[in-house]
Amino acid sequence: MKFEELPLTEAEVIKLKQLCLEARSLSYSPYSKFRVGCTLVTSEGEFISGANIENASYGGSICAERSTICKAVNERKYKFKVIAISSDSQEAISPCGICRQFIREFGKEIPILMFGQEGNTHELMNLEELLPKSFGPSWLGVPEA
Amino acid sequence: MKFEELPLTEAEVIKLKQLCLEARSLSYSPYSKFRVGCTLVTSEGEFISGANIENASYGGSICAERSTICKAVNERKYKFKVIAISSDSQEAISPCGICRQFIREFGKEIPILMFGQEGNTHELMNLEELLPKSFGPSWLGVPEA
Amino acid sequence: MKFEELPLTEAEVIKLKQLCLEARSLSYSPYSKFRVGCTLVTSEGEFISGANIENASYGGSICAERSTICKAVNERKYKFKVIAISSDSQEAISPCGICRQFIREFGKEIPILMFGQEGNTHELMNLEELLPKSFGPSWLGVPEA
Amino acid sequence: MKFEELPLTEAEVIKLKQLCLEARSLSYSPYSKFRVGCTLVTSEGEFISGANIENASYGGSICAERSTICKAVNERKYKFKVIAISSDSQEAISPCGICRQFIREFGKEIPILMFGQEGNTHELMNLEELLPKSFGPSWLGVPEA
Ligand SMILES: [Zn+2]
Ligand SMILES: [Zn+2]
Ligand SMILES: [Zn+2]
Ligand SMILES: [Zn+2]
């Protein structure tokens, strides 16, 4: 997926980057000390941010992407123009498989924007590229979002 | 735990019940068709609602309690006066073990209010009663919330 | 629950403790470095051991109890006389809420034996005591195991 | 990935298909009624089978792939020649994102064989193809398996 295909204005891209980097400050990650921030843009153009929330039982941890989508869905937002993530790593971090699966429920085409190096670099792929041949709602007879 | 011990006014309890029952409408549960709503009250008296968000990969599903706490934490709220849940069941539903563990990260004493029968009945227990001898942050050398 | 109520001979208890402590060596825990071992005894008297298996995506981690039950169920064992756990902590560790919920699927009365201090101390509670008012199969119309 | 690249003899492939289809009978899936079987072949040529194990709390469910790997790891097997899955669907089912992430911990190159239509058809991809740009151990400073 190419950057120009993102349905955002230049100003929106700048805002997205800033909010996404700031979102890391929301992280509760006393176990991994690996902060991840996420900002998504809804189909109506609203920006919603979140971060990873870890748990003493590691398996109970919820990553930034899922945590942020929970916030969005609880505000009745189900359609996303883009989901952006950032971390303290120099390289662009990518969503884990659990989050790719969680995002998949809301669409195959969602662009995922991954920031590296304080936002100076990035990678862009859509969900289908990150989770090819995905297992989704239609497998269980549920309509796709 | 006794109902009178809840740090809420009578008006707040009425509001909590109403919001919690309404929160079920936020549910995305095409697989189980089991809607669960959750409303929590933050230490500052703010009400935050959410619901369960299921996934084609069942293991990716996030219950109402966790989904709502994600929303709260992403708004920098970490202290909760009470967490209330409701479902379409006549009997008061209780949080699953995963959610008890997730709530545990934010305190042992948090009251959990479980509504049944459209809010006409309820049960009230705190987290410690629902998850005795819990495994929490201090086991891994992390300060308790 | 009292120790004498365990449906095990003295020799079986000794064997259980030894296997459970040894099971820690099966642990794959490069992230938490917190090894947990588990040994369960099936209704036919077979001993099955396992340990925690962590994941770079913390939420993908599977604790010792669930990991061991996976092994048992994949060998068509669904009924357990006792599930024992140990760690490198001096105090007896207890199952996290996720594991309590996973165990719940196979019965409310299952005794959970928690070893501390290299097996010199222990605590014993059944699942119902560890997860009171549990959310189980019958809530969704599925017969209890 | 091409079928001929699988490090298996023809006889092993036949055995793998048979065991993988049979593994569905191990499934505990009273909620989705969607049986999934899994058979993996270890680096020493051992065949290990398992199936999905669901939970009343949907998020507690463990898919066939993870359940089977738990069995393998608890038998000290960490290297896999191939992981095969089957379901009752006519089309070849693919692993969910959670399982792709769990498999990832044990290698990027692992071939995943997906059977359809009672084993008469199949698809073959390796983990890297199913989970490109994966988030793995090295991101957290842990050596790759
Ligand atoms: Zn993730
Ligand atoms: Zn729950
Ligand atoms: Zn656990
Ligand atoms: Zn899976």
Short mmCIF file of C-alpha atoms in Angstrom, two decimals, chain D residues 9-121:
data_model
loop_
_atom_site.label_atom_id
_atom_site.label_comp_id
_atom_site.label_asym_id
_atom_site.label_seq_id
_atom_site.Cartn_x
_atom_site.Cartn_y
_atom_site.Cartn_z
CA THR D 9 8.57 -38.38 2.64
CA GLU D 10 5.47 -39.25 0.68
CA ALA D 11 4.52 -41.76 3.36
CA GLU D 12 4.88 -39.09 6.03
CA VAL D 13 2.63 -36.74 4.10
CA ILE D 14 -0.07 -39.42 3.92
CA LYS D 15 0.27 -40.11 7.61
CA LEU D 16 0.17 -36.41 8.40
CA LYS D 17 -3.06 -35.93 6.47
CA GLN D 18 -4.73 -38.87 8.16
CA LEU D 19 -3.68 -37.86 11.67
CA CYS D 20 -4.62 -34.23 11.09
CA LEU D 21 -8.13 -35.13 9.95
CA GLU D 22 -8.52 -37.52 12.88
CA ALA D 23 -7.32 -34.83 15.29
CA ARG D 24 -10.62 -33.00 14.83
CA SER D 25 -12.19 -35.65 17.04
CA LEU D 26 -10.18 -34.23 19.95
CA SER D 27 -11.96 -30.90 19.66
CA TYR D 28 -13.83 -29.44 22.64
CA SER D 29 -15.92 -26.82 20.87
CA PRO D 30 -19.43 -26.73 22.34
CA TYR D 31 -19.74 -22.98 21.68
CA SER D 32 -18.71 -22.53 18.05
CA LYS D 33 -19.28 -26.19 17.09
CA PHE D 34 -16.35 -25.51 14.74
CA ARG D 35 -13.92 -28.41 15.11
CA VAL D 36 -10.29 -27.81 14.21
CA GLY D 37 -7.61 -30.49 14.29
CA CYS D 38 -3.87 -29.98 14.21
CA THR D 39 -0.93 -32.32 13.73
CA LEU D 40 2.66 -31.15 13.80
CA VAL D 41 5.81 -33.04 12.91
CA THR D 42 8.80 -32.41 15.14
CA SER D 43 12.36 -32.10 13.86
CA GLU D 44 12.92 -35.69 15.02
CA GLY D 45 9.97 -36.90 12.98
CA GLU D 46 7.49 -37.36 15.80
CA PHE D 47 3.80 -36.64 15.08
CA ILE D 48 1.87 -34.72 17.77
CA SER D 49 -1.85 -33.97 17.50
CA GLY D 50 -4.32 -31.69 19.20
CA ALA D 51 -7.47 -29.67 18.71
CA ASN D 52 -9.24 -26.49 19.76
CA ILE D 53 -10.37 -26.17 23.38
CA GLU D 54 -13.07 -23.57 23.88
CA ASN D 55 -14.19 -21.79 27.03
CA ALA D 56 -17.44 -20.28 28.29
CA SER D 57 -15.47 -17.05 28.40
CA TYR D 58 -14.76 -16.91 24.70
CA GLY D 59 -11.47 -15.07 25.25
CA GLY D 60 -10.23 -18.08 27.21
CA SER D 61 -10.48 -20.37 24.18
CA ILE D 62 -7.31 -21.93 22.81
CA CYS D 63 -7.16 -22.87 19.12
CA ALA D 64 -5.92 -26.18 17.79
CA GLU D 65 -2.51 -24.84 16.75
CA ARG D 66 -1.68 -23.38 20.15
CA SER D 67 -3.15 -26.33 22.00
CA THR D 68 -1.00 -28.74 20.00
CA ILE D 69 2.16 -26.69 20.41
CA CYS D 70 1.54 -26.67 24.16
CA LYS D 71 1.56 -30.45 24.07
CA ALA D 72 4.76 -30.48 22.02
CA VAL D 73 6.62 -27.96 24.16
CA ASN D 74 5.57 -29.79 27.32
CA GLU D 75 7.32 -32.81 25.76
CA ARG D 76 10.42 -30.66 25.15
CA LYS D 77 9.86 -30.41 21.38
CA TYR D 78 10.56 -26.91 20.08
CA LYS D 79 11.44 -27.47 16.41
CA PHE D 80 8.78 -28.31 13.88
CA LYS D 81 9.07 -29.53 10.29
CA VAL D 82 5.48 -28.62 9.54
CA ILE D 83 2.23 -27.75 11.30
CA ALA D 84 -0.93 -29.02 9.60
CA ILE D 85 -4.54 -28.06 10.32
CA SER D 86 -7.96 -29.23 9.19
CA SER D 87 -11.57 -28.39 9.91
CA ASP D 88 -15.02 -29.46 8.76
CA SER D 89 -15.01 -26.68 6.17
CA GLN D 90 -14.73 -27.51 2.52
CA GLU D 91 -12.16 -24.79 2.01
CA ALA D 92 -8.75 -24.87 3.57
CA ILE D 93 -8.92 -23.03 6.89
CA SER D 94 -6.02 -20.79 7.91
CA PRO D 95 -4.59 -20.12 11.37
CA CYS D 96 -5.95 -17.09 13.20
CA GLY D 97 -3.60 -14.24 14.00
CA ILE D 98 -3.21 -15.32 17.61
CA CYS D 99 -1.91 -18.70 16.53
CA ARG D 100 0.37 -17.21 13.89
CA GLN D 101 1.87 -15.09 16.66
CA PHE D 102 2.23 -18.10 18.95
CA ILE D 103 3.88 -20.17 16.22
CA ARG D 104 6.17 -17.24 15.41
CA GLU D 105 7.92 -17.68 18.73
CA PHE D 106 9.31 -20.98 17.43
CA GLY D 107 10.48 -19.81 14.03
CA LYS D 108 9.71 -17.73 10.97
CA GLU D 109 10.16 -20.47 8.41
CA ILE D 110 7.78 -23.10 9.76
CA PRO D 111 5.61 -24.48 6.95
CA ILE D 112 1.87 -24.37 7.63
CA LEU D 113 -0.18 -26.94 5.75
CA MET D 114 -3.91 -26.18 5.57
CA PHE D 115 -6.26 -28.97 4.51
CA GLY D 116 -9.65 -28.48 2.92
CA GLN D 117 -12.40 -30.79 1.78
CA GLU D 118 -11.51 -33.81 3.87
CA GLY D 119 -7.88 -33.50 2.88
CA ASN D 120 -8.43 -33.63 -0.86
CA THR D 121 -7.21 -30.08 -1.27
#
